[in-house]
Coordinates of C-alpha atoms in Angstrom, one line a residue:
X1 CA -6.8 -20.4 -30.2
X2 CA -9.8 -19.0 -28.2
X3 CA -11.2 -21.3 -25.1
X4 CA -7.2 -22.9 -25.0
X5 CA -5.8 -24.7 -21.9
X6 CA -1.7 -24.3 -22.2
X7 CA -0.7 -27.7 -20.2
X8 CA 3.0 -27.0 -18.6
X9 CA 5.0 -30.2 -18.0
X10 CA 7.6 -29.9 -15.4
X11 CA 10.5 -28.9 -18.2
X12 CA 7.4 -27.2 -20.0
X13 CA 8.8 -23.6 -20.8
X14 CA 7.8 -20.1 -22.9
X15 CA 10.9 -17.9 -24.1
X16 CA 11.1 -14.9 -25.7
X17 CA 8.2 -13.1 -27.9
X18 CA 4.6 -12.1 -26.9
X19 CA 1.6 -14.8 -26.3
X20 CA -2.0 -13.1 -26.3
X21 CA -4.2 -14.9 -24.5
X22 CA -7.2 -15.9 -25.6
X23 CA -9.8 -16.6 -22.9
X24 CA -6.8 -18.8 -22.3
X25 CA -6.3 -21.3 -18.9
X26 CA -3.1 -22.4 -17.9
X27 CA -2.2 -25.7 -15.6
X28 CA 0.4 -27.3 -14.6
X29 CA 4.1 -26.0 -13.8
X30 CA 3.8 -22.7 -15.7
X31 CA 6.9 -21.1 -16.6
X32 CA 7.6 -18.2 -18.8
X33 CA 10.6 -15.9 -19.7
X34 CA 11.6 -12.9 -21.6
X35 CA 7.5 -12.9 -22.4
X36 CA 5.4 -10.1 -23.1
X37 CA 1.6 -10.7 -22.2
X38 CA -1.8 -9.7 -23.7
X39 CA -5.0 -10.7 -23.8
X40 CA -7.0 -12.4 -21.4
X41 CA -7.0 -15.6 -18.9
X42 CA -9.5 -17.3 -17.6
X43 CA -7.7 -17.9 -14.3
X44 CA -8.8 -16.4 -11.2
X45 CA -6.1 -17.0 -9.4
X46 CA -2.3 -16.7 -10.9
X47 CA 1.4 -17.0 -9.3
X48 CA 4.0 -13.7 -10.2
X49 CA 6.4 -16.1 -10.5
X50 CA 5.0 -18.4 -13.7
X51 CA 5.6 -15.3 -15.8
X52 CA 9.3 -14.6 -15.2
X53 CA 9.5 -11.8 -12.5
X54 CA 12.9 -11.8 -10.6
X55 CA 13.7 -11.4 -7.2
X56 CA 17.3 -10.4 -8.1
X57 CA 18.1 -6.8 -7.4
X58 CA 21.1 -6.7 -10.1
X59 CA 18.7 -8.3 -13.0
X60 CA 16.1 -5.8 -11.9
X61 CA 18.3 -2.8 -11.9
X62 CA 19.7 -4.8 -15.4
X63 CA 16.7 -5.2 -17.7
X64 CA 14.2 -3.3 -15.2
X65 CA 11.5 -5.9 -16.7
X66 CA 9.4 -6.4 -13.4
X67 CA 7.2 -3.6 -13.3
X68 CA 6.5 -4.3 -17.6
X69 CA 5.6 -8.0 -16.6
X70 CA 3.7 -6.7 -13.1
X71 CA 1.4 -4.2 -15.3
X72 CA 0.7 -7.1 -17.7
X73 CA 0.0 -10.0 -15.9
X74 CA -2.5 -8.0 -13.3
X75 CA -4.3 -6.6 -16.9
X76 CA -4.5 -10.3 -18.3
X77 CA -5.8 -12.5 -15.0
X78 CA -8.7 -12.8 -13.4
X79 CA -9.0 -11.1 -9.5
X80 CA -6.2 -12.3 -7.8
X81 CA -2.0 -12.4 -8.2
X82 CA 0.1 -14.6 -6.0
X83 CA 2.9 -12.6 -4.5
X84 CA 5.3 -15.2 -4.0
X85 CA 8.6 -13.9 -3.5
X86 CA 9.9 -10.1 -2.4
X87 CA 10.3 -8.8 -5.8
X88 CA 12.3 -5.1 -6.9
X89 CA 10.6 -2.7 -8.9
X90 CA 12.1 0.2 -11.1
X91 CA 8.8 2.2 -11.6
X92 CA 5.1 2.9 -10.0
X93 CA 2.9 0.0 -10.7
X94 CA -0.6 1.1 -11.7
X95 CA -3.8 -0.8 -10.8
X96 CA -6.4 -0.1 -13.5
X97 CA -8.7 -2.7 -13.0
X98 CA -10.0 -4.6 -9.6
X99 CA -7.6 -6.7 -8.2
X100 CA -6.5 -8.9 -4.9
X101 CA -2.3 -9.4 -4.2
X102 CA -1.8 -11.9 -1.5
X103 CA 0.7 -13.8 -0.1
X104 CA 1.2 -17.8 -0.8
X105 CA 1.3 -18.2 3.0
X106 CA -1.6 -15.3 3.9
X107 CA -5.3 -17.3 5.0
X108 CA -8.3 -15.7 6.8
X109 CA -7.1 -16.7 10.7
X110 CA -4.0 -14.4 10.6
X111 CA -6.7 -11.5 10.5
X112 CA -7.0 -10.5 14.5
X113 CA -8.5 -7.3 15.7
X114 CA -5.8 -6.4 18.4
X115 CA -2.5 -6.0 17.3
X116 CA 0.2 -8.4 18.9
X117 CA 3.8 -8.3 19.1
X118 CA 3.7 -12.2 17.5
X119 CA 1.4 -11.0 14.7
X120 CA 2.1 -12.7 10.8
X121 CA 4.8 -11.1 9.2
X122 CA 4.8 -10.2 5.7
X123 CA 8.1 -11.6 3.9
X124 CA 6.5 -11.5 0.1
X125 CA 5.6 -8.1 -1.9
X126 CA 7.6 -5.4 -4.0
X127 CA 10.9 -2.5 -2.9
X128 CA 11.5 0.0 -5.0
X129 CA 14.7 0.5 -6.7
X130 CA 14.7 3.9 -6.1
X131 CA 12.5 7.1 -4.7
X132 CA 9.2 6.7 -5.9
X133 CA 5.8 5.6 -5.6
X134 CA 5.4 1.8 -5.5
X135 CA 1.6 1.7 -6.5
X136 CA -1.2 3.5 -7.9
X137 CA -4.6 2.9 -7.8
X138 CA -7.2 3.7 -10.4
X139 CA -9.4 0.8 -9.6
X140 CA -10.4 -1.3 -6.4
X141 CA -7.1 -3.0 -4.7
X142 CA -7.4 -5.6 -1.5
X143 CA -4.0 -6.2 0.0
X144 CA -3.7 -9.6 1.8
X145 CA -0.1 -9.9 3.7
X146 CA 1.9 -7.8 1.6
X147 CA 4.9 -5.9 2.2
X148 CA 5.9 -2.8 0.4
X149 CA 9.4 -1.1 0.8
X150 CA 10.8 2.3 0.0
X151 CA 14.0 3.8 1.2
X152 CA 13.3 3.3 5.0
X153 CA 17.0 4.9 6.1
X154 CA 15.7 8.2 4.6
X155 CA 12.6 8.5 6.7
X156 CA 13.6 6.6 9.8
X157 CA 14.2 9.1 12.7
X158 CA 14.5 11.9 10.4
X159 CA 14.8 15.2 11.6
X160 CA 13.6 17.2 9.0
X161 CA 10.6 17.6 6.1
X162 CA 12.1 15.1 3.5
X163 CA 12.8 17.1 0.1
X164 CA 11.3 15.2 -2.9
X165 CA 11.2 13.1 -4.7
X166 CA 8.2 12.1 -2.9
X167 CA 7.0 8.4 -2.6
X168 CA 3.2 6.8 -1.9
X169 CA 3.4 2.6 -0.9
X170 CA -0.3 2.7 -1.8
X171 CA -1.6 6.0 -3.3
X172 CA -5.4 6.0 -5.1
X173 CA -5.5 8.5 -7.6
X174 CA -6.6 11.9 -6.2
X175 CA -10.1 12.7 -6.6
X176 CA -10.9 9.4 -8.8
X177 CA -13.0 6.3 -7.9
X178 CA -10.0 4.5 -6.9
X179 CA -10.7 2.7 -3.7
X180 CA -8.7 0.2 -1.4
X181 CA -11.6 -2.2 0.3
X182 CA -9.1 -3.7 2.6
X183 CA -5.0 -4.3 3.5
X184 CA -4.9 -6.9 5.8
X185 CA -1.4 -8.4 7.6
X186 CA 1.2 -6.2 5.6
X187 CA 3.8 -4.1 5.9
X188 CA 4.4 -0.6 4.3
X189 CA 7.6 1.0 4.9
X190 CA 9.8 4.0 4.2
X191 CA 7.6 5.9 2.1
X192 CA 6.7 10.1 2.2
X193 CA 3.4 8.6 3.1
X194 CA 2.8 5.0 3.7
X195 CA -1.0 5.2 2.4
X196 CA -2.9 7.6 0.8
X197 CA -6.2 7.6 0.5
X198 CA -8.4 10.5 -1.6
X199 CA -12.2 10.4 -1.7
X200 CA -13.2 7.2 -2.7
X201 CA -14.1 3.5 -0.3
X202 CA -11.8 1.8 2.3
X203 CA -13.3 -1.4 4.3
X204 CA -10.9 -1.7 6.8
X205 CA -7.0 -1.6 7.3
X206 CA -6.2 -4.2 9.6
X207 CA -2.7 -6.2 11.6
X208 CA -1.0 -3.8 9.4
X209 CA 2.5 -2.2 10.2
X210 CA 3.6 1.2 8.9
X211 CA 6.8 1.7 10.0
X212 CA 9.9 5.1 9.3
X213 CA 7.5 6.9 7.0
X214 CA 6.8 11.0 7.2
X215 CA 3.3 9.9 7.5
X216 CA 2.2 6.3 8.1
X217 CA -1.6 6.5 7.4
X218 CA -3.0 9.4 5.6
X219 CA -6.8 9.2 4.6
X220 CA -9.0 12.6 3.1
X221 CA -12.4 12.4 2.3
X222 CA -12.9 9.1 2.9
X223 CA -16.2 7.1 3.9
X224 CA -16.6 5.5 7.1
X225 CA -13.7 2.4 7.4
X226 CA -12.3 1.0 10.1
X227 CA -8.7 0.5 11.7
X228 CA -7.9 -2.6 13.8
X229 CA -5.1 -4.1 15.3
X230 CA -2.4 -1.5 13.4
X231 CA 0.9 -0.4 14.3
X232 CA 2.4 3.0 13.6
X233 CA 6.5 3.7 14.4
X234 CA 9.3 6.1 13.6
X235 CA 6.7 8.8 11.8
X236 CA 9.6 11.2 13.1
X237 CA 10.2 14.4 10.5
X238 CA 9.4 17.4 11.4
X239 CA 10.8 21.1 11.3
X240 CA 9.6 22.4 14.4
X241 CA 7.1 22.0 17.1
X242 CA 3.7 23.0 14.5
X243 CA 1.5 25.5 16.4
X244 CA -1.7 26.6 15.6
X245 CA -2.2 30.2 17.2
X246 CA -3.6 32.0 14.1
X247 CA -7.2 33.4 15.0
X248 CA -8.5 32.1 11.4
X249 CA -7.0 29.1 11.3
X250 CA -5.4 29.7 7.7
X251 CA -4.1 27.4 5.2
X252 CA -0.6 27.4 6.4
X253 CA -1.2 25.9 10.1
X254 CA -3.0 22.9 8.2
X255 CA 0.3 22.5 5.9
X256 CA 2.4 22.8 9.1
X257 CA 0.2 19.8 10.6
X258 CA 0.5 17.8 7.6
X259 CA 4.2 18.0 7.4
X260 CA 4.8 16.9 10.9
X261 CA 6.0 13.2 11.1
X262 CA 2.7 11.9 11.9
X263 CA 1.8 8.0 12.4
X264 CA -2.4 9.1 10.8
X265 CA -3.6 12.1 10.0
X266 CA -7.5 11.8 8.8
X267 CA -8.7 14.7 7.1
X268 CA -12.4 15.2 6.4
X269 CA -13.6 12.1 6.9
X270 CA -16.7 10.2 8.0
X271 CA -16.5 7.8 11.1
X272 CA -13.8 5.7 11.5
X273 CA -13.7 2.8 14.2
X274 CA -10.1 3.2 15.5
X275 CA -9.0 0.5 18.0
X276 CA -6.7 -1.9 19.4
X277 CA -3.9 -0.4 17.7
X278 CA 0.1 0.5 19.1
X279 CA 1.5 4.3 18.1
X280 CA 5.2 4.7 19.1
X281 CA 8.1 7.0 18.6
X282 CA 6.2 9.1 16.2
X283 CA 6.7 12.8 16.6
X284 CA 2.6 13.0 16.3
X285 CA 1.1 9.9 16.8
X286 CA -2.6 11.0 15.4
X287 CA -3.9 14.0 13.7
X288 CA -7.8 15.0 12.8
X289 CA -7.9 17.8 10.5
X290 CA -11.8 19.1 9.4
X291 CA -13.0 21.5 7.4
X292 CA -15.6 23.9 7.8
X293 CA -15.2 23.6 11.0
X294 CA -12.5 25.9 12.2
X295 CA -13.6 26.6 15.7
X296 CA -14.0 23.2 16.7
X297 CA -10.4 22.3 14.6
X298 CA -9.1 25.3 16.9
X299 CA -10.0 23.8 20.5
X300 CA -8.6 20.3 19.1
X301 CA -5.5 22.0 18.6
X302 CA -5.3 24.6 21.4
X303 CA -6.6 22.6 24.5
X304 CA -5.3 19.3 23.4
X305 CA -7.4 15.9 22.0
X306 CA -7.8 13.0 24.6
X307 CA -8.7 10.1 22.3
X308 CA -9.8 6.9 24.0
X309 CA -8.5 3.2 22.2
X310 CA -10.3 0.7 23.2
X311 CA -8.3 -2.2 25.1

């Protein structure tokens, strides 16, 4: 019934069938399985692991139910979803509506502005069963000591343009309001590009390690965000040396640049405060690509770019 409160003993259990909330709250030891979800709770805050996700690989690759009960649960809740355990997926996961995932062990105080070799380090978020894009965003997403995993042997130290299948940790829909307002203490590995950002609003990526993807960081058309405290490492494929000696700077020495193994590349975008963060054994650690601007874009590339990081 509408307004209900489901009150979970601790042998209190759901199996099997579907249960549509109804402006529902639930308390207590929650605990579902085999459960499809609808509806709506009133909780604001819910843990993955009331509603049966696994973190068993061989279930996962079994009944591949994870990314089903992911996609429900996030449509159901109210703004934020406990990521409490490291939990296989078998396909993208797509944020439609505004949501937080945060670790159970993730507060405020982890959150420096200089990155440190003793930083927090994420243990709780998704891997992918496979070679593809973990998540998609069509909404508004804050990520609070996350880790997301692809196939990090593929991209770490490569020596070449990885073929597809291509793979996004954290991809907003091109050209589309989705936003990410702030990832904070995670982890994002072994992706094609670790995070991609099209048009729409960052805040600020923050302690946050991208680590053997072609591209670690790659923001276009963005509004002004900042980068603190990150670390970018083994961003290694590339073909060969890119060079950039075409008088009109075409199309093709841009695609050249963007295929390098690159730790950021920021394309078009407004002001970004980048400081206080480590880039290491990345074939380019940083790229700024403009537009409409193709003599300034060809002294960047010709004479070189000092940038200054604040200590």
């Amino acid at each position: 019934p509408k307004d209900s409160i489901l009150v979970f003993g601790d042998d209190g259990k759901i199996i099997n069938g579907t249960v549509t909330f109804n402006r529902t709250y639930l308390e207590g030891n929650v605990k579902f399985k085999n459960v499809n979800f609808a509806g709506t709770l009133l909780n604001k805050t819910v843990n993955l692991s009331w509603f049966g996700a696994t973190t068993d690989l061989n279930e996962e690759k079994t009944n591949k139910k994870n990314t089903t009960i992911i996609t429900e649960v996030l449509n159901c809740m109210g703004d934020t979803l406990i990521v409490d355990g490291y939990y296989p997926v078998s396909s993208k996961i797509s944020v439609t509506k505004s949501v937080n995932l945060r670790s159970p062990d993730w507060n405020e105080s982890l959150c420096k502005k200089t990155y440190s070799e003793d930083s927090y380090v994420p243990s709780n978020g998704f891997y992918t069963n496979g070679d593809f894009s973990l998540i998609e965003v069509r909404s508004s997403i804050n990520l609070y000591g996350i880790r997301l995993t692809g196939n990090v042997e593929r991209f770490k130290n490569a020596t070449s343009v990885p073929a597809a299948p291509y793979s996004f940790g954290l991809k907003t829909l091109d050209w589309s309001a989705g936003s990410i307002a702030a990832v904070y203490n995670c982890r994002i590995e072994g992706f094609t590009q670790g995070l991609r950002a099209v048009s729409g609003f960052i805040e600020k990526i923050q302690n946050t390690t991208f680590d053997s993807c072609a591209t670690g960081l790659y923001v276009i058309y963005a509004s002004d965000f900042d980068v603190f405290g990150c670390r970018f490492t083994n961003c290694m494929s590339n073909l060969t040396s890119p060079t950039v000696t075409d008088s009109t700077f075409s199309d093709s020495n841009l695609d050249n640049l963007r295929q390098s193994g690159c730790g950021v590349i920021l394309e078009g975008c407004g002001m970004v405060n980048f400081a206080n963060n480590l880039l290491e054994n990345n074939f380019i650690n940083l790229q700024l690509l403009e537009h409409n601007n193709k003599e300034r874009i060809k002294k960047l590339a010709t004479k070189g770019l000092k940038i200054l990081v604040s200590s």
